[in-house]
Short mmCIF file of N, CA, C and O in Angstrom, two decimals:
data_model
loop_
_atom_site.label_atom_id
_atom_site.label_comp_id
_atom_site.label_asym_id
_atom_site.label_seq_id
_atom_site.Cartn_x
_atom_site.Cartn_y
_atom_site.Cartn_z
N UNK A 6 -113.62 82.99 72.09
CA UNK A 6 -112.43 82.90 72.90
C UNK A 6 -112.57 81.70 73.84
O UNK A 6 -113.59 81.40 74.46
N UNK A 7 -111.49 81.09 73.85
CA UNK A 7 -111.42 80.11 75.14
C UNK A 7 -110.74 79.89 75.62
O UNK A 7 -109.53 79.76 75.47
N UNK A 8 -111.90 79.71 76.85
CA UNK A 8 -111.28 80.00 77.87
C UNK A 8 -110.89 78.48 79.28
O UNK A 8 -111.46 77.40 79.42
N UNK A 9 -109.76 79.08 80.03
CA UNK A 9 -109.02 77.27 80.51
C UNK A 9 -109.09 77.83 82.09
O UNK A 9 -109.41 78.99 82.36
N UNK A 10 -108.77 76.85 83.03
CA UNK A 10 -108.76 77.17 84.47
C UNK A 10 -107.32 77.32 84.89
O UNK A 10 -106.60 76.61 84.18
N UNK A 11 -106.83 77.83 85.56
CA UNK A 11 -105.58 77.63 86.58
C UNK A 11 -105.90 77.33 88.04
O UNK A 11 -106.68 78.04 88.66
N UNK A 12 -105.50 76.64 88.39
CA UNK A 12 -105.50 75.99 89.51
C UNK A 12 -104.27 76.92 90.64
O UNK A 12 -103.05 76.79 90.58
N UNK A 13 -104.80 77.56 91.30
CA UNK A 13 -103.99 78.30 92.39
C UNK A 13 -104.28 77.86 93.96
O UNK A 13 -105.24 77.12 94.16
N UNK A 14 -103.71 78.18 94.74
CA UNK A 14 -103.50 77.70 96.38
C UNK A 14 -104.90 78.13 96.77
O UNK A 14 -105.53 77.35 97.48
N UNK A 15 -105.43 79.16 96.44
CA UNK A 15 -106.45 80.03 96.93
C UNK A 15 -107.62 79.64 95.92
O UNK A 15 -108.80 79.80 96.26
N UNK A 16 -107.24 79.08 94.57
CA UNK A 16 -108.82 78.78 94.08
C UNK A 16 -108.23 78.54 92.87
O UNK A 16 -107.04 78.43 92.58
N UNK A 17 -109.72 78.43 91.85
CA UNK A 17 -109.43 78.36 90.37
C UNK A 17 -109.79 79.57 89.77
O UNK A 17 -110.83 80.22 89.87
N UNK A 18 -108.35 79.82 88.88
CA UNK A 18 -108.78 81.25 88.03
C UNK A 18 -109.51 80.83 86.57
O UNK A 18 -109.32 79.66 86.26
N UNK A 19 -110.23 81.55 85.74
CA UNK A 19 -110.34 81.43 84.67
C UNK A 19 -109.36 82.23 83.61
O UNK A 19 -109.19 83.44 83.68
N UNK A 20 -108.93 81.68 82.95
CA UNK A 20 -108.06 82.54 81.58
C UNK A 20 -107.95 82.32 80.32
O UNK A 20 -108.75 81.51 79.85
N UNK A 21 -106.87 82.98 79.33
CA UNK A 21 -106.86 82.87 78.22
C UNK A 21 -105.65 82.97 77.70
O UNK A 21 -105.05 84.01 77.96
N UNK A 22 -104.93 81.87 76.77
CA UNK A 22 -103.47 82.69 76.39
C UNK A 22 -103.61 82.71 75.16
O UNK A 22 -103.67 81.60 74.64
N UNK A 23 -103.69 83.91 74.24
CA UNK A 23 -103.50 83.42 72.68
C UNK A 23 -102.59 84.56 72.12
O UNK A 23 -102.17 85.49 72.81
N UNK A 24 -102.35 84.41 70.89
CA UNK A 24 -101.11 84.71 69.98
C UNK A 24 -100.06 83.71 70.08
O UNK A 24 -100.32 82.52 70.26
N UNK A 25 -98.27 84.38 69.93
CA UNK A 25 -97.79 83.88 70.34
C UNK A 25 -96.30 84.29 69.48
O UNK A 25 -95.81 83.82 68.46
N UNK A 26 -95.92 85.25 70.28
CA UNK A 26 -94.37 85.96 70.40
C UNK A 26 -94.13 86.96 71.34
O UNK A 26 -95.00 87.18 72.18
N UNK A 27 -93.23 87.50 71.35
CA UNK A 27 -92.90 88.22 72.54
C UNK A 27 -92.62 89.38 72.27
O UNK A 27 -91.86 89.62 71.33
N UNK A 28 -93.30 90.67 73.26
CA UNK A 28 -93.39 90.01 74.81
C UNK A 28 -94.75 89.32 75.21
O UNK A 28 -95.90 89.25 74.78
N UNK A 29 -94.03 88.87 76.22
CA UNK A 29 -95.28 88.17 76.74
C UNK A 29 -96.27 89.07 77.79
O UNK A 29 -95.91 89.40 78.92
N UNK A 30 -97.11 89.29 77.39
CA UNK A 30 -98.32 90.69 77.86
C UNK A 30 -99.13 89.87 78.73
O UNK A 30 -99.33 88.66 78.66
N UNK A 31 -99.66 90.89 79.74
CA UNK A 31 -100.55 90.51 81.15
C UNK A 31 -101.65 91.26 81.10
O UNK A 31 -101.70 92.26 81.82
N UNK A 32 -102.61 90.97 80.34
CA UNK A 32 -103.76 92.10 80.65
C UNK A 32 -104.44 91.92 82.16
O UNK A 32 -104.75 90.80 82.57
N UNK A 33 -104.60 92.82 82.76
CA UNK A 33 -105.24 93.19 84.34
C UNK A 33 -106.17 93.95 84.17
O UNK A 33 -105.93 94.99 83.56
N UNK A 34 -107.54 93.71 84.64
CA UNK A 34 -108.99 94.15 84.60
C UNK A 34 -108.91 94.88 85.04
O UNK A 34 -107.99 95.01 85.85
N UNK A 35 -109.88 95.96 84.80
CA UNK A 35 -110.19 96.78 86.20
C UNK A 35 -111.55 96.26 87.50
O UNK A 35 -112.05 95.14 87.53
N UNK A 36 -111.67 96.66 87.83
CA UNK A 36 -112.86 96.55 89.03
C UNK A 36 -113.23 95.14 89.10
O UNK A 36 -112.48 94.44 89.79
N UNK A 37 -114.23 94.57 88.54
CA UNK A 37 -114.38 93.32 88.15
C UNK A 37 -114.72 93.35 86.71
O UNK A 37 -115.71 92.76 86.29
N UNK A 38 -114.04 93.92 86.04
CA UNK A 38 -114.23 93.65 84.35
C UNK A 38 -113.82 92.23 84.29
O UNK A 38 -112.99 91.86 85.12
N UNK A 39 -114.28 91.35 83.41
CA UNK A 39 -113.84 90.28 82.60
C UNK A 39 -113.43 90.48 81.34
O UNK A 39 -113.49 91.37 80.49
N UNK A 40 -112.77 88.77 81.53
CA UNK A 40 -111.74 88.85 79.97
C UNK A 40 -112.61 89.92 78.81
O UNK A 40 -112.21 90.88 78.14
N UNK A 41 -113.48 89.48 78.89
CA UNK A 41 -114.16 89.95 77.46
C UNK A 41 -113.64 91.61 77.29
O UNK A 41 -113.04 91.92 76.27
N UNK A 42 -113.89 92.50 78.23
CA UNK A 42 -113.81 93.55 77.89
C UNK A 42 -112.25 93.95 76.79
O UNK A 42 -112.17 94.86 75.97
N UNK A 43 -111.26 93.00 77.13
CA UNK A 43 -110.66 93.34 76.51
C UNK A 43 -110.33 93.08 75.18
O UNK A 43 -109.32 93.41 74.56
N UNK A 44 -111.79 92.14 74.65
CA UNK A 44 -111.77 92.17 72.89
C UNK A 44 -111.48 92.79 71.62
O UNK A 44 -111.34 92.38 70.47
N UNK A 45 -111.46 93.85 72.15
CA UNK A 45 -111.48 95.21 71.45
C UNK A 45 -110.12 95.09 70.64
O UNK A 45 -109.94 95.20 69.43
N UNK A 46 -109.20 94.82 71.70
CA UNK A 46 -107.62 94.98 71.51
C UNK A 46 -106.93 93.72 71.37
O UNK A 46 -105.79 93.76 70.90
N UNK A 47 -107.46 92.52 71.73
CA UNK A 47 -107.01 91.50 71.91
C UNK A 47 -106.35 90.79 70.41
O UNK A 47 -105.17 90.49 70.22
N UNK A 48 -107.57 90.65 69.42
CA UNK A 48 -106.88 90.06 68.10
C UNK A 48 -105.94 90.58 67.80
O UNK A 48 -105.02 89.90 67.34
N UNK A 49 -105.82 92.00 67.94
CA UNK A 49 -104.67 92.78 67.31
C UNK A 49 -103.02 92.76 67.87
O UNK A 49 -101.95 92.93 67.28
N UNK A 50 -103.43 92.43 69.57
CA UNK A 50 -101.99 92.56 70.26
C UNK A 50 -101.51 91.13 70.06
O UNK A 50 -100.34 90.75 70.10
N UNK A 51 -102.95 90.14 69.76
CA UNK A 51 -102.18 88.80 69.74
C UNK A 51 -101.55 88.24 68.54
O UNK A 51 -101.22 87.06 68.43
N UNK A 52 -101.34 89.52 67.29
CA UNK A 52 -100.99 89.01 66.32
C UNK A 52 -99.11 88.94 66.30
O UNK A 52 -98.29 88.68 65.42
N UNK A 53 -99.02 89.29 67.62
CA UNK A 53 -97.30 89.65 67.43
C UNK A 53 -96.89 89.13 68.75
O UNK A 53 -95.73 88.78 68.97
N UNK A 54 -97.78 89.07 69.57
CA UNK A 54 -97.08 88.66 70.79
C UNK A 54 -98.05 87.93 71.44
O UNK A 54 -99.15 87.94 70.90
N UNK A 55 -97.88 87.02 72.88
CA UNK A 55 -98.22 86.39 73.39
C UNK A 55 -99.23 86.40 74.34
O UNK A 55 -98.54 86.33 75.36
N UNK A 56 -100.46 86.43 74.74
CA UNK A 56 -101.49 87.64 75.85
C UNK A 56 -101.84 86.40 76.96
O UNK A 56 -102.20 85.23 76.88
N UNK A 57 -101.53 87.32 77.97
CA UNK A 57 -102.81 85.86 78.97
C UNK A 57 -103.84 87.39 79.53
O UNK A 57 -103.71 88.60 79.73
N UNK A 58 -104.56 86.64 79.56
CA UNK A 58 -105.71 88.02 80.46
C UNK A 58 -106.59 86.88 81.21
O UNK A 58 -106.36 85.71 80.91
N UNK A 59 -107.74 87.23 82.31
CA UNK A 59 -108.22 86.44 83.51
C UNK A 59 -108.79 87.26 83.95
O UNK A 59 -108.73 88.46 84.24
N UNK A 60 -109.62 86.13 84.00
CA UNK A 60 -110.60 86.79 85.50
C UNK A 60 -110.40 86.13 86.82
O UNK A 60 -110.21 84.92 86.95
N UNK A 61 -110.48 87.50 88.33
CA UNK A 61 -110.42 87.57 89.16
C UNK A 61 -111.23 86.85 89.82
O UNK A 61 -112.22 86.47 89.19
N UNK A 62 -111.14 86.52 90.93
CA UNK A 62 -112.05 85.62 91.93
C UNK A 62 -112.90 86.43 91.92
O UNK A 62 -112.81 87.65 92.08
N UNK A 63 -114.10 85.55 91.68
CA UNK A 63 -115.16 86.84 91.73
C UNK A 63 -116.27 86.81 90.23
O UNK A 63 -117.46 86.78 89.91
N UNK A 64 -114.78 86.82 89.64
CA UNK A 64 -115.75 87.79 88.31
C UNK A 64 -115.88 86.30 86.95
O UNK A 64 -114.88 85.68 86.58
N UNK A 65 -116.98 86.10 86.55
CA UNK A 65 -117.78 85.23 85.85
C UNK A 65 -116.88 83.96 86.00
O UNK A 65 -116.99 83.75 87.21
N UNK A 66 -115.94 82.86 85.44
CA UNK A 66 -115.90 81.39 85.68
C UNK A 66 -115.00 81.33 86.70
O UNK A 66 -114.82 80.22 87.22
N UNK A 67 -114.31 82.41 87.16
CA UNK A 67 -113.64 82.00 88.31
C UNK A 67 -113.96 82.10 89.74
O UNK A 67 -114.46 83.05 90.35
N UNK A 68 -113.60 81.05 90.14
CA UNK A 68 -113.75 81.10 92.04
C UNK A 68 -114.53 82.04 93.20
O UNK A 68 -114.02 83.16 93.28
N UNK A 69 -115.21 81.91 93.74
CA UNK A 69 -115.10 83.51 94.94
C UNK A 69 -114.24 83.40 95.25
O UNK A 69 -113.52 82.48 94.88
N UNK A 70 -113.90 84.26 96.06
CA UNK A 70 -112.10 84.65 96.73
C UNK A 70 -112.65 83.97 98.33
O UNK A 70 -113.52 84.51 99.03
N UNK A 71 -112.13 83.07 98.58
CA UNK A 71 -111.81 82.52 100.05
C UNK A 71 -111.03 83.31 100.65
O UNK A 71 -111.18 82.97 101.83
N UNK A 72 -110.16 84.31 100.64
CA UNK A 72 -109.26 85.25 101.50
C UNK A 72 -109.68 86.96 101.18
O UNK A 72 -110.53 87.25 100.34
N UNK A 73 -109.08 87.81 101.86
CA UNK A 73 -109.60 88.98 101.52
C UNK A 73 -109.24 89.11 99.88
O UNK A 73 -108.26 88.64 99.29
N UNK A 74 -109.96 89.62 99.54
CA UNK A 74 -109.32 90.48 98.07
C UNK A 74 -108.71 92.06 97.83
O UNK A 74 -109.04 92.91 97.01
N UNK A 75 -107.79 92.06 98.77
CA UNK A 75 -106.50 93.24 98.99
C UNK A 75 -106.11 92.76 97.47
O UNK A 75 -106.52 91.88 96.71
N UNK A 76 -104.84 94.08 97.42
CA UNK A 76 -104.16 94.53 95.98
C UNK A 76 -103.09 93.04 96.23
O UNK A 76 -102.85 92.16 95.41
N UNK A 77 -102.50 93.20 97.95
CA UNK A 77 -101.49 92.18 97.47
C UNK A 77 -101.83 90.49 97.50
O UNK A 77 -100.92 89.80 97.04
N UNK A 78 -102.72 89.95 97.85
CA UNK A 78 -103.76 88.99 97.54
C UNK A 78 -103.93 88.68 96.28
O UNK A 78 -103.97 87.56 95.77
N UNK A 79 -104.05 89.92 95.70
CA UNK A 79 -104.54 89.50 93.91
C UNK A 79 -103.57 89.69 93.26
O UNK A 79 -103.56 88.78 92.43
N UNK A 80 -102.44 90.54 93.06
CA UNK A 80 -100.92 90.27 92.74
C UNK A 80 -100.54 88.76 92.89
O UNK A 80 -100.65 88.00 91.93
N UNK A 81 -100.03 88.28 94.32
CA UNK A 81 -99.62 87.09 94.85
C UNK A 81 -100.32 86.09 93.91
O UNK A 81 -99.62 85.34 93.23
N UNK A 82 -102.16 86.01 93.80
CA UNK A 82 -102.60 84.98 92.93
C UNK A 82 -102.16 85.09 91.47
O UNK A 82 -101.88 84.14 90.74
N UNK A 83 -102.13 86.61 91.08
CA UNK A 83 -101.68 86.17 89.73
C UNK A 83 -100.26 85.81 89.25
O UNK A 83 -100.28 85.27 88.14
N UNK A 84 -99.02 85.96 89.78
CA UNK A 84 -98.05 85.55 89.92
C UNK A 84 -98.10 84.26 90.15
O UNK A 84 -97.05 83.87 89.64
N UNK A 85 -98.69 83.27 90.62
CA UNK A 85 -99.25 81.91 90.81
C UNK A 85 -100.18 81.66 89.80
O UNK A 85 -100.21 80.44 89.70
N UNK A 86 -100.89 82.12 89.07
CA UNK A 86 -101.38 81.35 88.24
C UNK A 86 -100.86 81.52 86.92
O UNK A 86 -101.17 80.65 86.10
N UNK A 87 -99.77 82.92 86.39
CA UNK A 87 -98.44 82.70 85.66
C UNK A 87 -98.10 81.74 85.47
O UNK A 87 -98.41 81.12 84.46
N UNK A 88 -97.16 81.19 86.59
CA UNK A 88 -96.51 80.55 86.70
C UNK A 88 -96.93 79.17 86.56
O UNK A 88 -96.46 78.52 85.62
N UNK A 89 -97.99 78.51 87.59
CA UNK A 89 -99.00 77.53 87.12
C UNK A 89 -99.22 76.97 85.42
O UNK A 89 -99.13 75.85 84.90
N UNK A 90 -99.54 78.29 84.88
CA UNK A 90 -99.83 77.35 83.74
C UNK A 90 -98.70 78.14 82.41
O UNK A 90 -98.86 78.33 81.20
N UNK A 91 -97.50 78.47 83.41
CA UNK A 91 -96.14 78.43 82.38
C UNK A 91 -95.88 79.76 81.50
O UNK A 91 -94.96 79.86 80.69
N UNK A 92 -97.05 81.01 81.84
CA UNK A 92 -96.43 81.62 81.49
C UNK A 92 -95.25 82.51 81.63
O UNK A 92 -95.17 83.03 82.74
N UNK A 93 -94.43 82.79 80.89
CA UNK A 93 -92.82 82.86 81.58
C UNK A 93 -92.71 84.54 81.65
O UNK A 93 -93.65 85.11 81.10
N UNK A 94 -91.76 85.33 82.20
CA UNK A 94 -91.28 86.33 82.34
C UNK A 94 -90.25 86.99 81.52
O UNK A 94 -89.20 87.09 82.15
N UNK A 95 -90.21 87.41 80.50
CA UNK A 95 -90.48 89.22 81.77
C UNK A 95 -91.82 88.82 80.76
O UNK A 95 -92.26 88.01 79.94
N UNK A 96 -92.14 90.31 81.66
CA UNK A 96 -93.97 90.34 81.14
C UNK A 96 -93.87 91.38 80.81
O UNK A 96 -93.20 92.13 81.53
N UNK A 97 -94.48 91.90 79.63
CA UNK A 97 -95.45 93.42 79.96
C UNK A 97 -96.68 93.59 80.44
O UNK A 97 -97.74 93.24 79.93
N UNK A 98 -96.52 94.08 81.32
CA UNK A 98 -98.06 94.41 82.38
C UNK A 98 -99.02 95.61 81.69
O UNK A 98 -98.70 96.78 81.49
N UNK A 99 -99.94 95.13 81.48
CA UNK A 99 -101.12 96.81 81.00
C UNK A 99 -102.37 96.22 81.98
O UNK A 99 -102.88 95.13 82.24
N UNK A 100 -102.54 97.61 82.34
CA UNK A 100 -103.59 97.58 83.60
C UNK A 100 -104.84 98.56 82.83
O UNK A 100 -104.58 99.45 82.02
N UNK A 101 -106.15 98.19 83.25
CA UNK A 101 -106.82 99.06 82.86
C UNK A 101 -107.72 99.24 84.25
O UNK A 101 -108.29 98.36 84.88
N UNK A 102 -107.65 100.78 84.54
CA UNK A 102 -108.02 101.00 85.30
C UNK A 102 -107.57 100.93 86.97
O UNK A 102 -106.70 101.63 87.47
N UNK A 103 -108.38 99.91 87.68
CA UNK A 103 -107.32 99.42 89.23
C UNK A 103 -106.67 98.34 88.81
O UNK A 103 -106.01 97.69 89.62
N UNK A 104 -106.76 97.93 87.32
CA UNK A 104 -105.99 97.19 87.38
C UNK A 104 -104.22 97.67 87.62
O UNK A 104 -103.22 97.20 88.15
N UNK A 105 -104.62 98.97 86.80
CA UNK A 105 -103.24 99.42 86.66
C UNK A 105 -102.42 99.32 88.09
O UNK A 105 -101.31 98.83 88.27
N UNK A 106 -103.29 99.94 89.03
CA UNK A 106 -102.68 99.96 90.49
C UNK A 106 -101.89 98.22 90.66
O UNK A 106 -100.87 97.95 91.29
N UNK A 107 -102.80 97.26 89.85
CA UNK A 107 -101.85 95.94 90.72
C UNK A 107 -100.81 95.96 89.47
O UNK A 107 -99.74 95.42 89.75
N UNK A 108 -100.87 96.27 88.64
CA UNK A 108 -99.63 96.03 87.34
C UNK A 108 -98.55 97.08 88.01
O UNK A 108 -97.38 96.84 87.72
N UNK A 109 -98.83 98.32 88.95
CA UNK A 109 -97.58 99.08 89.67
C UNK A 109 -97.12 97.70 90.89
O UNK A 109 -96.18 97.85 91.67
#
């Protein structure tokens, strides 16, 4: 898998976008899981639709977090790094775990 940076106000994220149709899907870690964990599922969802998944400040190529790391902190960044590197809306959000809490 490879993996690219986004450049956000607060730092650099690490991510991934592959497939490519819609919808366009948001995988959200839990705790500090990284991309990887979500291999499992990934070839398969990306055969029809479009995936970005990332890691959090913090967790393996991306950034420490320079600001607190609250729920709405890490929402706000990922909505910015969306957007940053173009991925468009609507999304489907799948959370695993706390991630789910920031995908509510």
């Amino acid at each position: 898998m490879e993996k690219y940076k986004a450049e956000t106000t607060k730092g650099t994220l690490q991510y991934n976008i592959s497939g490519n149709g819609k919808p366009n899907i948001v995988l959200i870690n839990g705790g500090s899981g990284p991309i990887e964990g979500w291999m499992k599922i990934l070839p398969a969802v990306s055969e029809s639709s479009s995936v970005f998944s990332y890691n959090r400040f913090g967790v393996a190529g991306s950034d420490k977090p320079k600001v607190s790391h609250d729920g709405l902190n890490i929402v706000n960044t990922l909505r910015e790094a969306l957007t940053s590197v173009g991925f468009e809306p609507p999304f489907l959000l799948v959370g695993h775990s706390l991630g789910g809490l920031y995908a509510n």
